[in-house]
Each structure stands twice: as C-alpha cells, then as structure tokens.
Coordinates of C-alpha atoms and ligand atoms in Angstrom, one line a residue:
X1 CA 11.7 12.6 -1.4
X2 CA 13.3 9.7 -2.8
X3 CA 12.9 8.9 -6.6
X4 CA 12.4 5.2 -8.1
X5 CA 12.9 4.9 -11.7
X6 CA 10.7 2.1 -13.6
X7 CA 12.5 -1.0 -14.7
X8 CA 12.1 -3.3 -17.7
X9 CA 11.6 -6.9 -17.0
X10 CA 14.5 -7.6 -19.7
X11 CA 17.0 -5.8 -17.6
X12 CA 15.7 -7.3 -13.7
X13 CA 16.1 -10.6 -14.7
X14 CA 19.4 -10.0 -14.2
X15 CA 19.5 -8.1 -11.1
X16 CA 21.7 -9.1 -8.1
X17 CA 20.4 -9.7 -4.8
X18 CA 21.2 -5.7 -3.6
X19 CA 19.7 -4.6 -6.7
X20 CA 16.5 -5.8 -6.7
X21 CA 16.9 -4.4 -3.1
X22 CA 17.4 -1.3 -4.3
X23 CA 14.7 -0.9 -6.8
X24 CA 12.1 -2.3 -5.0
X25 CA 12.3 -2.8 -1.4
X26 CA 11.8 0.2 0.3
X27 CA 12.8 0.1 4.2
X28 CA 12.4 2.3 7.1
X29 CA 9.0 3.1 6.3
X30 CA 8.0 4.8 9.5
X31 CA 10.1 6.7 11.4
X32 CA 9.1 8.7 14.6
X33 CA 8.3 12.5 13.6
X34 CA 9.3 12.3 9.7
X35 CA 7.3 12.2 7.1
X36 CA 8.9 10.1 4.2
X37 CA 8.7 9.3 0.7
X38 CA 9.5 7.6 -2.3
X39 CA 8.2 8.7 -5.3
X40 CA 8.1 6.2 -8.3
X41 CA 8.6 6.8 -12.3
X42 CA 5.6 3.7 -12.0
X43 CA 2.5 5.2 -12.7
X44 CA 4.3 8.1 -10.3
X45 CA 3.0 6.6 -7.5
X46 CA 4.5 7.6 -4.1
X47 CA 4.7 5.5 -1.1
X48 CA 5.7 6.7 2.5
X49 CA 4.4 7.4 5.8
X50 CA 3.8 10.1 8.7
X51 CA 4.9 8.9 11.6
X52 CA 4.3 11.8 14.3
X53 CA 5.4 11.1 17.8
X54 CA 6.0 14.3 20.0
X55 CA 5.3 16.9 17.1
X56 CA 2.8 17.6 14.2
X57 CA 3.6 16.8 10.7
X58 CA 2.6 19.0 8.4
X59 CA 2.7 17.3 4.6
X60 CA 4.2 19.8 1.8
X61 CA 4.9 19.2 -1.8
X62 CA 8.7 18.9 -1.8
X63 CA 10.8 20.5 -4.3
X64 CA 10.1 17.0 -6.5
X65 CA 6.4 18.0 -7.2
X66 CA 6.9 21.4 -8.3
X67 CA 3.7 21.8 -6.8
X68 CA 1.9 24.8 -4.3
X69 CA 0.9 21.8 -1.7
X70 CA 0.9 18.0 -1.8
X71 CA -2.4 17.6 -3.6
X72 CA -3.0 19.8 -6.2
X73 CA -2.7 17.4 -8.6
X74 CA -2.5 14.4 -6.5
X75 CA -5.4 12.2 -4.7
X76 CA -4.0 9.9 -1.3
X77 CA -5.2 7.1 0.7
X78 CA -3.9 6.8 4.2
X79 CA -4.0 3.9 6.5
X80 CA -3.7 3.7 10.4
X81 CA -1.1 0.6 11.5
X82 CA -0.1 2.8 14.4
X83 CA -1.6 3.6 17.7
X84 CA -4.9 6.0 17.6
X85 CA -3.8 9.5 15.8
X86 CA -5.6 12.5 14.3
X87 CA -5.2 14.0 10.5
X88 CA -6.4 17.7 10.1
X89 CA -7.4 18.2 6.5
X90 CA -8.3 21.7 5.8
X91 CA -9.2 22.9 9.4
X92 CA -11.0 19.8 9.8
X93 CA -10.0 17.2 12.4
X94 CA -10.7 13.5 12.0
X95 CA -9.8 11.4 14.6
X96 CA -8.2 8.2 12.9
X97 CA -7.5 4.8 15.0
X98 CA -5.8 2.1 14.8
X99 CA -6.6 0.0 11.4
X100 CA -8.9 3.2 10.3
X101 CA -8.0 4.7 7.0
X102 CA -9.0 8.2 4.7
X103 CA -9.0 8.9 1.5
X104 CA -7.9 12.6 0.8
X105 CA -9.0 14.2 -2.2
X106 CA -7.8 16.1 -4.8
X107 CA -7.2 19.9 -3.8
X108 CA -7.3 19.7 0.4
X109 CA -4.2 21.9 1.1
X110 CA -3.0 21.4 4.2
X111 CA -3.0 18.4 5.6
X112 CA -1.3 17.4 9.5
X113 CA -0.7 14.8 11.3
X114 CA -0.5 14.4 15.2
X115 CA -0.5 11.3 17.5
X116 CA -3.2 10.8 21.1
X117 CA -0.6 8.9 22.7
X118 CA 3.1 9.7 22.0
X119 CA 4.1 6.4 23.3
X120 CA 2.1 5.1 21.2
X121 CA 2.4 6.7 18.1
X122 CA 0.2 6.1 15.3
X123 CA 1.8 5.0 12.0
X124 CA -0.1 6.6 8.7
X125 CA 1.0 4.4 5.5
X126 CA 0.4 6.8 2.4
X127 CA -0.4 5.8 -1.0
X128 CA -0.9 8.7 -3.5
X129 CA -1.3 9.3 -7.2
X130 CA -2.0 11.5 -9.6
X131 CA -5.5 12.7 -10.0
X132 CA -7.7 14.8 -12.4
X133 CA -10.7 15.7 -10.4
X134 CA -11.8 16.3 -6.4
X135 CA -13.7 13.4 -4.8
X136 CA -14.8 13.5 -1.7
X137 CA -12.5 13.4 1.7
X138 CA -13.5 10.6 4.1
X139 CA -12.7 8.4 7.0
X140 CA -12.8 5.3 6.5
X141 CA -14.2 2.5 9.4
X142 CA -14.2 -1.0 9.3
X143 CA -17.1 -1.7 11.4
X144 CA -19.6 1.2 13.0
X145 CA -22.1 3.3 11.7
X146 CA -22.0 5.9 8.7
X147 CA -21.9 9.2 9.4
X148 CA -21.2 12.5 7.3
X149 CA -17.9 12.0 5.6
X150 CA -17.4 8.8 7.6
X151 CA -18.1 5.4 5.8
X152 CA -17.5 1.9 6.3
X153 CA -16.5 -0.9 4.4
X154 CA -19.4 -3.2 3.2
X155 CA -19.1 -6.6 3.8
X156 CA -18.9 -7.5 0.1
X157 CA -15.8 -5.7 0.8
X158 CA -14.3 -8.1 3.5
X159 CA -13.6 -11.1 1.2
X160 CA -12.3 -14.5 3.0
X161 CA -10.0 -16.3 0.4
X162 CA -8.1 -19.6 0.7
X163 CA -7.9 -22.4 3.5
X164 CA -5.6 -22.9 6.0
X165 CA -4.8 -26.6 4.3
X166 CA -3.5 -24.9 1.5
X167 CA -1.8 -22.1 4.1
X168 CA -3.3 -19.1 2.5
X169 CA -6.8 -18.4 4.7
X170 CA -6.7 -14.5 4.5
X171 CA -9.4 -12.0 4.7
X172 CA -8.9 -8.9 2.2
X173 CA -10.4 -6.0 3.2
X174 CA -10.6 -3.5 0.4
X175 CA -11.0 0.4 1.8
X176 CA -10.8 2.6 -1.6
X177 CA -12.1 1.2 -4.8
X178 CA -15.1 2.2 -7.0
X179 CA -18.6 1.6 -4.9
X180 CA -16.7 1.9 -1.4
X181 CA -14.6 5.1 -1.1
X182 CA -14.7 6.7 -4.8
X183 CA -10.9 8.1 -6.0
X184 CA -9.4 8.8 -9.6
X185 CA -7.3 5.6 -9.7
X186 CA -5.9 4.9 -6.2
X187 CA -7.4 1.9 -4.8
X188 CA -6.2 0.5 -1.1
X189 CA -7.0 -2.2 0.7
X190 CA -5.7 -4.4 3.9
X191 CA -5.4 -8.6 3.9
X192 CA -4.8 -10.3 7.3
X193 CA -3.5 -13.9 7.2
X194 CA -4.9 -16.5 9.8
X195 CA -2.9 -18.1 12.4
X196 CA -1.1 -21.2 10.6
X197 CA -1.2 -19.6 6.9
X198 CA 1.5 -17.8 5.6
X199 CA 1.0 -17.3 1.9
X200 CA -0.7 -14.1 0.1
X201 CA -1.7 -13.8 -3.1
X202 CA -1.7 -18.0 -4.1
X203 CA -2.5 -18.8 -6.7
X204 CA -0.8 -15.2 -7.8
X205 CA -1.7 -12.5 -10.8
X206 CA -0.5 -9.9 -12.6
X207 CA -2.4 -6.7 -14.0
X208 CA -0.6 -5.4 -16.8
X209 CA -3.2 -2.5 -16.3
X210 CA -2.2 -1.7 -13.1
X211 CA 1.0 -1.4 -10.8
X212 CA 1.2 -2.1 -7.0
X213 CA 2.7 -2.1 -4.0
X214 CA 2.2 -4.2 -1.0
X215 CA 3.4 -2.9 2.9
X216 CA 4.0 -6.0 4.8
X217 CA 3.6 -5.8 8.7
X218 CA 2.1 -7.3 12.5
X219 CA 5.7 -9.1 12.4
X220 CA 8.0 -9.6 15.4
X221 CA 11.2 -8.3 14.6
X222 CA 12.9 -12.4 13.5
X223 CA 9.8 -13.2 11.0
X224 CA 10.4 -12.4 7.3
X225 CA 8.0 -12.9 4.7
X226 CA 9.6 -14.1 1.2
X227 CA 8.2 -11.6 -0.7
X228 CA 8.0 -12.9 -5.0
X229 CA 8.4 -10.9 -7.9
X230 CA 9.2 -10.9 -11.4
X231 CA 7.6 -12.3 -14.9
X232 CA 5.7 -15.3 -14.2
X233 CA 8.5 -17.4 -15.7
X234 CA 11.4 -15.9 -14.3
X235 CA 10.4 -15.3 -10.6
X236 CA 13.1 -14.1 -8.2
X237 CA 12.4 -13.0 -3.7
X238 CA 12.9 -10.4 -1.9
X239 CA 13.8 -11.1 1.7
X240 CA 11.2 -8.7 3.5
X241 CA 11.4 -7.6 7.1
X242 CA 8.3 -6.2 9.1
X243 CA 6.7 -2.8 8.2
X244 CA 9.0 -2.8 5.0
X245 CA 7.2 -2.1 1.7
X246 CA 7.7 -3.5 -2.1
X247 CA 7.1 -2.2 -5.5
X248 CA 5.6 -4.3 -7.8
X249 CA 5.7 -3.2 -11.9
X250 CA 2.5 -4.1 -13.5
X251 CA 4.8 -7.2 -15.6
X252 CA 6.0 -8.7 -12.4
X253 CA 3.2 -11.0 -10.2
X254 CA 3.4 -9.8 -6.0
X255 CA 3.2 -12.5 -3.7
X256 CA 4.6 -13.9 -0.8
X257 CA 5.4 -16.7 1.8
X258 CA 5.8 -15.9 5.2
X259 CA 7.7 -17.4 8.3
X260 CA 4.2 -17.2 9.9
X261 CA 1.1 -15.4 9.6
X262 CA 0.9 -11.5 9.1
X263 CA -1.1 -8.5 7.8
X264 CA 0.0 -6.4 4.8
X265 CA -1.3 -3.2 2.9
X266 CA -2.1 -3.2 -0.9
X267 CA -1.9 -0.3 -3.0
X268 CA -3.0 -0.1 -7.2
X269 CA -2.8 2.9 -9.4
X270 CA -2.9 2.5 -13.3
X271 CA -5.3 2.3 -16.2
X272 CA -8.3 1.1 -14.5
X273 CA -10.0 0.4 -10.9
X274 CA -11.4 -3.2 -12.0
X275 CA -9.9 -5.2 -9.1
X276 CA -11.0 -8.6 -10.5
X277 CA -8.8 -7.8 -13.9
X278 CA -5.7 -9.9 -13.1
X279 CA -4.4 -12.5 -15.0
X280 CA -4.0 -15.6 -12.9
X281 CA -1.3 -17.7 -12.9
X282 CA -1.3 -21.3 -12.6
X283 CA 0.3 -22.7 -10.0
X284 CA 1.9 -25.7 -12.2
X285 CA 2.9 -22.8 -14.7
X286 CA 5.3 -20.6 -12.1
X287 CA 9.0 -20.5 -12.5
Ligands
D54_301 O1 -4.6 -7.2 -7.0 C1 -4.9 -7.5 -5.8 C2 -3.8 -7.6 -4.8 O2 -2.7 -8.2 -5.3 C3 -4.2 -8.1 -3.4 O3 -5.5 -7.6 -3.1 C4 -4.2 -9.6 -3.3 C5 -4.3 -10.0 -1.9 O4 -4.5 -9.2 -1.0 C6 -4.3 -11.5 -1.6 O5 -4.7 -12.2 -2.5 O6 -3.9 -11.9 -0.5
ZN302 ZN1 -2.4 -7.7 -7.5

C-alpha cells in the first residue's frame, strides 16, 4: 500500500508541477488482477481498486493496517466502472454490474473479488475509512426494485445541477450518505456530465469538515479534464488523465474543466455526513 502524507496549504502553494503530482494525483488506478492502494494521513482515507481479470482477489490488511483483515476497524464503499463482476463478502455472493456499487461494513472479513467476463473485466473503485461501529452490508442499484440487503438510490438522490449554457449540466447521483446506504462517515456518490458540458463542481466549495477525493473517468484515452485545487485564492491544476483519481485536503476546493463531457466518482470522510455543508465560492471571488 502506498502512503500519502497530509499537506498544509502554506507549503502547496509552492509546489512544482511534479509535486502536486505527487501528492495528489494518484494514477494507474486499476490494474488487471491487482488490488491497489493508497492510503492517506487525510482523515486516513484509502483510495484504490480491484481490478480482477483471470483470477480472484482476495482483499487483506497489508502490513500498513496492523490489522487481522481489511475491516476490522475500517467501513468501505465500492463502485462498479468495470464490466459486470461479483464481490463475496463473508460467504455471501453479490453479483455487482456495471455502475452498481456496495457498501461493506465494518467487521466482514473476507472479502473477494472476481469478474463474469474476463474480457471484460469489472473495475471496483474503493473508498474506505475508518469506522467505529458495523452497519449493514448492501448492494447498491440505481434503478430496480428493493430487495433484502439490496437498495436503490431514491430519486431525491439523483440531483440534476447546472445548464449546459453555463457548461456544467450534470446529474449527481449520491450512493452512501445518511438516509440512503447508512456508514460511519464514508459517503460516495457518482456525477455524469451531459454531452457539451464539461465543468464539475461550478460554482466550487470547500468543506473544511470534510476531505475528498474525486476519480475521474468515461474518457478516451486524448481527453483530459483540468482538474482545480488549492485555497480559494491561490488555485493551481492538475492535468488529469482518464480513470486517474485526486486528493482533495478539506482547505483546498475540487473542481474541474474537462476537454469534453465525462463521469467521475466522489468520495468524503471527515467530521460530519452533512453533504449540503460546503462553503461556496463565488465565482467572481476565485483566484
Ligand atoms: O461535496 C460534494 C462534491 O464535491 C461533489 O458531489 C460535487 C459534484 O459532484 C458536482 O458538483 O459536480
Ligand atoms: Zn466537495
């Protein structure tokens, strides 16, 4: 597992090019039959994937965790940008497709991961964090009906932002936060940009309660999306490629502008799950 240190928004400022790179871009996200990692000193949050193509991954705790198995202290959300896949949590088998996501609680010990279709691989993005108590494991639909342990997102959920005349016409689809998919602190969602817009999170925020990190992807491989960080006054880009992911600290906003329209993950751990706590920025008060 790889390990991120935080980083004060004193010493960034003054980051080159490759070190902003370094501290927050985080590349070759999913790679066939690994399972990979980065654990962050932000709110320890670690970002990765299982990518399982001809073999099954099993997830284990690393030497970094000092743990018995993955989630004895930890809580994960896992979303499907692959090809349909199946994740065995404790003997149990859910069969996740593509854009389908779970939330893994506290305590489930062994967790795999296997693909239907090894040509087409699915792709599991992985947020976890820390957790204190066991809610409950579930897969988690878009549309469909609920079953045991299966739920689906409300439609309050699926919120359409923006307008394509101010290119930022994106539906956010929010899959684990308080009322929808209950966790300790993790909440996960998915936004999908329209044809012809190409800007997330416009007019942008930060939540000095919370930190995040946003997995940008549905790019061909010559689109880039420009992704902004930084203190509201003293922005600075990352130049992100598809299926790369990005750390925001809870002082820097997350936004981006891309060379056309795409989808990307969001990720939050922190103090609390309030997703409307941000504090906007106005667009004439960027820097
Ligand atoms: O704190 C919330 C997150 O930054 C995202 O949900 C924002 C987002 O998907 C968007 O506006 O496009
Ligand atoms: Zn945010």
């Amino acid at each position: 597992m790889e390990l991120r240190t935080a980083a004060s928004p004193r010493d960034v400022k003054h980051y080159t090019t490759q070190r902003l790179r370094e501290e927050f871009l985080i590349q070759n996200v999913f790679v066939p039959d690994e399972i990979r990692l980065v654990y962050s000193h932000i709110d320890r949050i670690i970002t990765g994937s299982a990518t399982p193509a001809e073999k099954e991954l099993k997830l284990v705790a690393g030497q970094e965790l000092r743990a018995e198995y993955f989630l004895q202290r930890r809580e994960m959300g896992v979303i499907n940008i692959g090809g349909p896949g199946c994740i065995c949590v404790d003997g149990r088998t859910f069969e996740v497709a593509p854009r389908e996501g779970m939330y893994i609680g506290m305590g489930k010990r062994d967790i795999t991961f296997s693909s239907t279709d090894k040509e087409n691989p699915a792709k599991f993005y992985i947020n976890s964090a820390p957790a204190h108590t066991s809610y409950p494991t579930v897969l988690i639909k878009r549309e469909g009906t609920p079953e045991e342990d299966v739920v689906i997102i409300k439609e309050e959920n699926k919120v359409e932002l923006g307008s394509l005349e101010q290119s930022n016409h994106r539906t956010i689809c929010k899959y684990i936060l308080p009322g929808q998919v209950e966790s300790c602190q993790l909440e996960m969602g998915m936004t999908s940009l329209e044809p012809g817009s190409v800007w997330n999170t416009m007019p942008c925020h930060t939540h000095d309660r919370r930190m995040e990190v946003y997995l940008y992807f549905d790019m061909p491989e010559d689109a880039f999306v420009m992704h902004y960080m930084g203190e509201p006054q003293e922005t600075r880009h990352i130049v992100m490629r598809n299926e790369e992911a990005v750390i925001s600290p809870s002082w820097s906003i997350h936004a981006g502008s891309g060379s056309r329209n795409y989808t990307f993950i969001w990720g939050m751990v922190g103090e609390n799950q309030d997703f409307d706590d941000m504090d906007g920025i106005r667009n004439e008060d960027i820097l």
